[in-house]
Amino acid sequence: MQRAFKASFAGLMTVTLLSVSALAGPIAPDKVKITDGELKTSLTGKPGSDVKGAEWFKNRKLGNCLACHVNSKMTDEQFHGEIGPPLDGVADRYSEAQLRAIVVNAKAALSDKTLMPGFYVSHYTDPLKKFAGKPILTAEQVEDVVAYLKTLKE
Amino acid sequence: MATKILKSKRFGYAVVGLACAAACATAAFAGPNDNKLTIDGQEYVTELPAPEGSPFDTIYSGWRFRNEATQAMEMDDFDNPGFTNVESGEALWSKVDGEAGKSCASCHNDAAESMKGVRAQMPKWNEKAGKPVTLEQTINGCRENNLKAKPWKWESNEMLSMTAFIGSKSRGMPVKVQTDGPMKSWWEKGKKLYYTRVGQLDMSCAGCHEDNYGKMIRADHLSQGQINGFPTYRSKWQKLGSIHRRFKGCMKNIRAQPYEVGGEEFVALELYVASRGQGLSVESPSVRN
């Protein structure tokens, strides 16, 4: 009796896990489709963490957003670049769906000519081998950054 | 248009951009500074109206984008760390090496005469090779064929010393590379590479050095990426480095697979980049950070 219960419970767990991952597994970079400058659904099916997002934002090996943007909320970081516009109040200017699209692929969301890299793109020319086929940020990190950008209100 | 963010939002962004241009004093400061480069009483050309066909109005030496402490190091040969290499290069010039029992001086005599203006014209068309050659390749050609000595490694101390020494004999002379005739197709190839977006960050040389020079990219002040000062002493490297080393570093920063040092792509790129600085004074060996 006990054993049977355990077995069916285990079976149930497997089924649930499978269906969760089928539903909510991150959308692969080449499956992402930006329409009218928007990406409405979360890449992971879940909201991200703004606290982690702030870390990826600063991190020179990940977002490195400060390379090109001023962010007045990060005064503890010494150098802020000036290639792109300051991100102060960016959540007042763009919806979450637009912010997600900009982070995922700024060339598709904003302008083909922008210097801003696409952070969730897997096709580019002549990458260093260890980065080939990989996006700069994972789906989860993108959602974290989007969650952080949503806090940038004036 | 349909695939991009709506016009109204773009307009919003334009307004923000303007607000910053007025309010962010740093942005206005960030262009080249107005300092003048004089070495040994001679004034160097660090700014001039762009040559024909240039995407710029004015071209600037990278020296103009460095801070005053770095600038000062280049203005005094005693403070310029590259001069240790110039001295070793001078010693190597007259040192017998290789099976032919010769030194560079055996054929070229006084470098101050024979090497004057050589750096300014590199890379140069080589009829025998049927392609342009860089200063490093020319030196190694002479080592192999004339000295019967082993070629030096591109980034070796000996090679950097020799390119610094030979380069110093063109100091103050205008960059003047050939871009027509047989060089034309190489120049075109270099130009194409300059504008090609590569790497995980999907950027081109032009994205930084043409579209955004004068601005800060995190802690770095972007210049036009000119090569009139090579080999260059960089505090980051703590030594001199070649043009191709710098190209390689820029490619790695955008997570692109660098082309081969001394390979056709980098030679073509060197030719094209040199042509974007026609008329700037040679500063070899220069100081950057």
Short mmCIF file of N, CA and C in Angstrom, two decimals, chain A residues 34-37 58-61 64 66-68 77 79-83 85-86 93-94 98 102 107-113 115 117 124-129 131 134-136, chain B residues 1-6 9-10 12-13 16-17 20 24 26-27 30 196-204 207-208 211-212 214-219 222 252 255-259:
data_model
loop_
_atom_site.label_atom_id
_atom_site.label_comp_id
_atom_site.label_asym_id
_atom_site.label_seq_id
_atom_site.Cartn_x
_atom_site.Cartn_y
_atom_site.Cartn_z
N ILE A 34 9.95 39.80 -31.76
CA ILE A 34 9.57 41.14 -31.33
C ILE A 34 8.57 41.71 -32.33
N THR A 35 7.39 42.13 -31.84
CA THR A 35 6.37 42.69 -32.73
C THR A 35 6.07 44.12 -32.30
N ASP A 36 6.15 45.03 -33.23
CA ASP A 36 5.90 46.45 -32.96
C ASP A 36 6.70 46.94 -31.74
N GLY A 37 7.94 46.51 -31.67
CA GLY A 37 8.80 46.98 -30.59
C GLY A 37 8.43 46.45 -29.22
N LYS A 58 25.11 46.15 -13.54
CA LYS A 58 26.44 46.71 -13.28
C LYS A 58 27.57 45.84 -13.80
N ASN A 59 27.37 44.53 -13.69
CA ASN A 59 28.43 43.57 -13.95
C ASN A 59 29.05 43.74 -15.35
N ARG A 60 30.36 43.96 -15.36
CA ARG A 60 31.04 44.25 -16.64
C ARG A 60 31.03 43.07 -17.59
N LYS A 61 30.87 41.87 -17.07
CA LYS A 61 30.87 40.69 -17.94
C LYS A 61 29.45 40.31 -18.36
N ASN A 64 26.73 45.08 -18.20
CA ASN A 64 27.65 46.18 -18.43
C ASN A 64 26.91 47.39 -19.01
N LEU A 66 26.27 50.13 -17.69
CA LEU A 66 26.92 51.41 -17.35
C LEU A 66 28.03 51.77 -18.34
N ALA A 67 28.44 50.82 -19.17
CA ALA A 67 29.44 51.16 -20.19
C ALA A 67 28.90 52.28 -21.07
N CYS A 68 27.61 52.27 -21.30
CA CYS A 68 27.03 53.21 -22.25
C CYS A 68 25.95 54.13 -21.67
N GLU A 77 28.77 53.37 -8.23
CA GLU A 77 29.62 52.92 -9.34
C GLU A 77 30.27 54.15 -9.96
N PHE A 79 32.19 54.87 -12.87
CA PHE A 79 32.17 55.33 -14.26
C PHE A 79 30.87 54.97 -14.97
N HIS A 80 30.23 55.99 -15.52
CA HIS A 80 29.02 55.77 -16.30
C HIS A 80 29.29 56.29 -17.71
N GLY A 81 29.00 55.48 -18.70
CA GLY A 81 29.28 55.88 -20.07
C GLY A 81 28.22 56.84 -20.60
N GLU A 82 28.50 57.39 -21.79
CA GLU A 82 27.55 58.36 -22.36
C GLU A 82 27.25 58.07 -23.83
N ILE A 83 27.31 56.81 -24.20
CA ILE A 83 27.01 56.42 -25.59
C ILE A 83 25.49 56.46 -25.83
N PRO A 85 21.36 57.14 -24.10
CA PRO A 85 20.72 58.12 -23.22
C PRO A 85 20.76 57.66 -21.76
N PRO A 86 20.72 58.59 -20.79
CA PRO A 86 20.64 58.19 -19.38
C PRO A 86 19.38 57.35 -19.18
N ARG A 93 8.99 56.10 -19.54
CA ARG A 93 8.95 56.29 -21.00
C ARG A 93 8.55 55.03 -21.75
N TYR A 94 8.85 53.88 -21.18
CA TYR A 94 8.58 52.62 -21.88
C TYR A 94 7.80 51.66 -21.00
N GLN A 98 8.04 46.84 -23.88
CA GLN A 98 9.03 47.55 -24.69
C GLN A 98 10.43 47.41 -24.08
N ILE A 102 13.72 45.88 -25.85
CA ILE A 102 14.97 46.65 -25.99
C ILE A 102 16.15 45.84 -25.45
N LYS A 107 18.41 46.21 -31.64
CA LYS A 107 18.42 46.51 -33.08
C LYS A 107 17.05 46.28 -33.68
N ALA A 108 16.32 45.30 -33.16
CA ALA A 108 14.96 45.06 -33.64
C ALA A 108 13.97 46.01 -32.97
N ALA A 109 14.23 46.38 -31.72
CA ALA A 109 13.26 47.18 -30.98
C ALA A 109 13.40 48.68 -31.24
N LEU A 110 14.65 49.16 -31.37
CA LEU A 110 14.86 50.60 -31.46
C LEU A 110 15.33 51.05 -32.84
N SER A 111 16.50 50.54 -33.23
CA SER A 111 17.08 50.99 -34.50
C SER A 111 18.13 49.99 -34.95
N ASP A 112 18.12 49.68 -36.24
CA ASP A 112 19.11 48.73 -36.79
C ASP A 112 20.53 49.21 -36.54
N LYS A 113 20.68 50.53 -36.41
CA LYS A 113 22.02 51.11 -36.38
C LYS A 113 22.56 51.28 -34.97
N LEU A 115 24.27 51.05 -31.40
CA LEU A 115 25.46 50.34 -30.92
C LEU A 115 25.08 49.37 -29.80
N PRO A 117 24.13 46.35 -27.86
CA PRO A 117 24.08 44.94 -28.25
C PRO A 117 22.72 44.32 -27.92
N TYR A 124 25.43 35.91 -34.52
CA TYR A 124 26.27 37.07 -34.84
C TYR A 124 27.49 36.53 -35.57
N THR A 125 28.29 37.43 -36.15
CA THR A 125 29.42 37.02 -36.99
C THR A 125 30.70 36.86 -36.16
N ASP A 126 31.44 35.82 -36.44
CA ASP A 126 32.78 35.60 -35.86
C ASP A 126 32.91 35.83 -34.35
N PRO A 127 32.10 35.19 -33.54
CA PRO A 127 32.29 35.37 -32.09
C PRO A 127 33.51 34.59 -31.61
N LEU A 128 34.06 34.98 -30.46
CA LEU A 128 35.05 34.16 -29.80
C LEU A 128 34.38 32.82 -29.55
N LYS A 129 35.14 31.75 -29.71
CA LYS A 129 34.53 30.41 -29.66
C LYS A 129 33.71 30.17 -28.41
N PHE A 131 31.89 31.95 -26.77
CA PHE A 131 30.58 32.62 -26.73
C PHE A 131 29.67 32.22 -27.88
N LYS A 134 25.74 31.60 -28.00
CA LYS A 134 25.15 31.92 -26.70
C LYS A 134 24.75 33.38 -26.62
N PRO A 135 23.62 33.64 -25.99
CA PRO A 135 23.28 35.05 -25.74
C PRO A 135 24.12 35.60 -24.59
N ILE A 136 24.25 36.92 -24.50
CA ILE A 136 25.04 37.54 -23.44
C ILE A 136 24.40 37.26 -22.08
N MET B 1 9.14 50.23 -39.88
CA MET B 1 8.63 50.99 -38.74
C MET B 1 7.81 50.10 -37.81
N ALA B 2 6.97 49.27 -38.43
CA ALA B 2 6.05 48.45 -37.64
C ALA B 2 6.79 47.60 -36.61
N THR B 3 7.99 47.20 -36.94
CA THR B 3 8.68 46.31 -36.01
C THR B 3 9.42 47.08 -34.92
N LYS B 4 9.44 48.39 -35.02
CA LYS B 4 10.18 49.16 -34.02
C LYS B 4 9.23 49.87 -33.05
N ILE B 5 9.82 50.41 -32.03
CA ILE B 5 9.01 51.13 -31.05
C ILE B 5 8.41 52.38 -31.67
N LEU B 6 7.14 52.62 -31.30
CA LEU B 6 6.36 53.68 -31.93
C LEU B 6 7.02 55.06 -31.90
N LYS B 9 7.18 57.33 -28.82
CA LYS B 9 8.18 56.95 -27.82
C LYS B 9 9.57 57.38 -28.27
N ARG B 10 9.82 57.23 -29.57
CA ARG B 10 11.12 57.64 -30.08
C ARG B 10 11.29 59.14 -29.87
N GLY B 12 9.98 60.84 -27.54
CA GLY B 12 10.28 60.97 -26.10
C GLY B 12 11.76 60.82 -25.85
N TYR B 13 12.33 59.85 -26.52
CA TYR B 13 13.75 59.60 -26.34
C TYR B 13 14.58 60.75 -26.88
N VAL B 16 14.70 63.45 -24.42
CA VAL B 16 15.62 63.11 -23.34
C VAL B 16 17.06 63.37 -23.77
N GLY B 17 17.36 62.95 -24.98
CA GLY B 17 18.71 63.14 -25.51
C GLY B 17 19.11 64.61 -25.49
N CYS B 20 19.79 66.04 -22.11
CA CYS B 20 21.10 65.66 -21.61
C CYS B 20 22.19 66.51 -22.25
N CYS B 24 24.08 67.65 -19.26
CA CYS B 24 25.24 66.84 -18.92
C CYS B 24 26.51 67.53 -19.42
N THR B 26 29.41 66.93 -18.80
CA THR B 26 30.46 65.98 -19.15
C THR B 26 30.45 65.66 -20.64
N ALA B 27 29.25 65.57 -21.20
CA ALA B 27 29.16 65.22 -22.61
C ALA B 27 29.86 66.27 -23.47
N ALA B 30 33.61 66.13 -23.25
CA ALA B 30 34.20 64.85 -23.56
C ALA B 30 34.92 64.77 -24.89
N THR B 196 32.21 46.18 -40.61
CA THR B 196 31.47 44.94 -40.39
C THR B 196 31.24 44.71 -38.89
N ARG B 197 30.01 44.45 -38.52
CA ARG B 197 29.71 44.16 -37.12
C ARG B 197 30.08 42.72 -36.81
N VAL B 198 30.85 42.54 -35.76
CA VAL B 198 31.29 41.19 -35.40
C VAL B 198 31.16 40.97 -33.89
N GLY B 199 31.29 39.70 -33.52
CA GLY B 199 31.36 39.34 -32.12
C GLY B 199 30.00 39.23 -31.45
N GLN B 200 30.02 38.71 -30.24
CA GLN B 200 28.78 38.55 -29.49
C GLN B 200 28.12 39.92 -29.25
N LEU B 201 28.94 40.97 -29.15
CA LEU B 201 28.37 42.30 -28.94
C LEU B 201 27.93 42.96 -30.25
N ASP B 202 28.25 42.30 -31.37
CA ASP B 202 27.76 42.72 -32.67
C ASP B 202 28.09 44.19 -32.99
N MET B 203 29.36 44.52 -32.88
CA MET B 203 29.79 45.91 -33.12
C MET B 203 30.86 45.96 -34.20
N SER B 204 30.98 47.13 -34.82
CA SER B 204 32.06 47.35 -35.79
C SER B 204 33.03 48.36 -35.20
N GLY B 207 31.43 51.70 -35.17
CA GLY B 207 30.41 51.94 -34.14
C GLY B 207 31.00 52.69 -32.95
N CYS B 208 32.23 52.35 -32.59
CA CYS B 208 32.88 53.05 -31.49
C CYS B 208 33.71 54.24 -31.98
N ASP B 211 31.31 56.68 -34.85
CA ASP B 211 30.02 57.21 -34.41
C ASP B 211 30.06 57.79 -32.99
N ASN B 212 31.00 57.33 -32.19
CA ASN B 212 30.95 57.72 -30.78
C ASN B 212 32.25 58.26 -30.21
N GLY B 214 34.99 60.65 -28.72
CA GLY B 214 34.77 61.83 -27.88
C GLY B 214 33.90 61.51 -26.68
N LYS B 215 33.18 60.40 -26.73
CA LYS B 215 32.32 60.05 -25.59
C LYS B 215 33.02 59.05 -24.68
N MET B 216 32.49 58.97 -23.46
CA MET B 216 33.01 57.99 -22.51
C MET B 216 32.29 56.67 -22.71
N ILE B 217 33.07 55.58 -22.75
CA ILE B 217 32.48 54.25 -22.72
C ILE B 217 32.98 53.65 -21.41
N ARG B 218 32.10 53.66 -20.43
CA ARG B 218 32.45 53.44 -19.02
C ARG B 218 33.66 54.31 -18.66
N ALA B 219 34.85 53.75 -18.35
CA ALA B 219 35.95 54.62 -17.91
C ALA B 219 36.86 55.06 -19.06
N LEU B 222 36.69 57.53 -25.72
CA LEU B 222 36.85 57.00 -27.07
C LEU B 222 37.52 57.99 -28.02
N LYS B 252 38.58 41.43 -29.13
CA LYS B 252 38.25 40.56 -27.99
C LYS B 252 37.27 41.25 -27.05
N ARG B 255 34.03 40.54 -27.91
CA ARG B 255 33.88 39.09 -27.96
C ARG B 255 33.83 38.56 -29.39
N ALA B 256 34.70 39.13 -30.22
CA ALA B 256 34.84 38.65 -31.59
C ALA B 256 36.14 37.86 -31.70
N GLN B 257 36.17 36.88 -32.57
CA GLN B 257 37.38 36.11 -32.82
C GLN B 257 38.34 37.01 -33.60
N PRO B 258 39.46 37.41 -32.98
CA PRO B 258 40.36 38.33 -33.69
C PRO B 258 40.94 37.65 -34.94
N TYR B 259 41.23 38.45 -35.95
CA TYR B 259 41.92 37.92 -37.12
C TYR B 259 43.35 37.63 -36.70
#
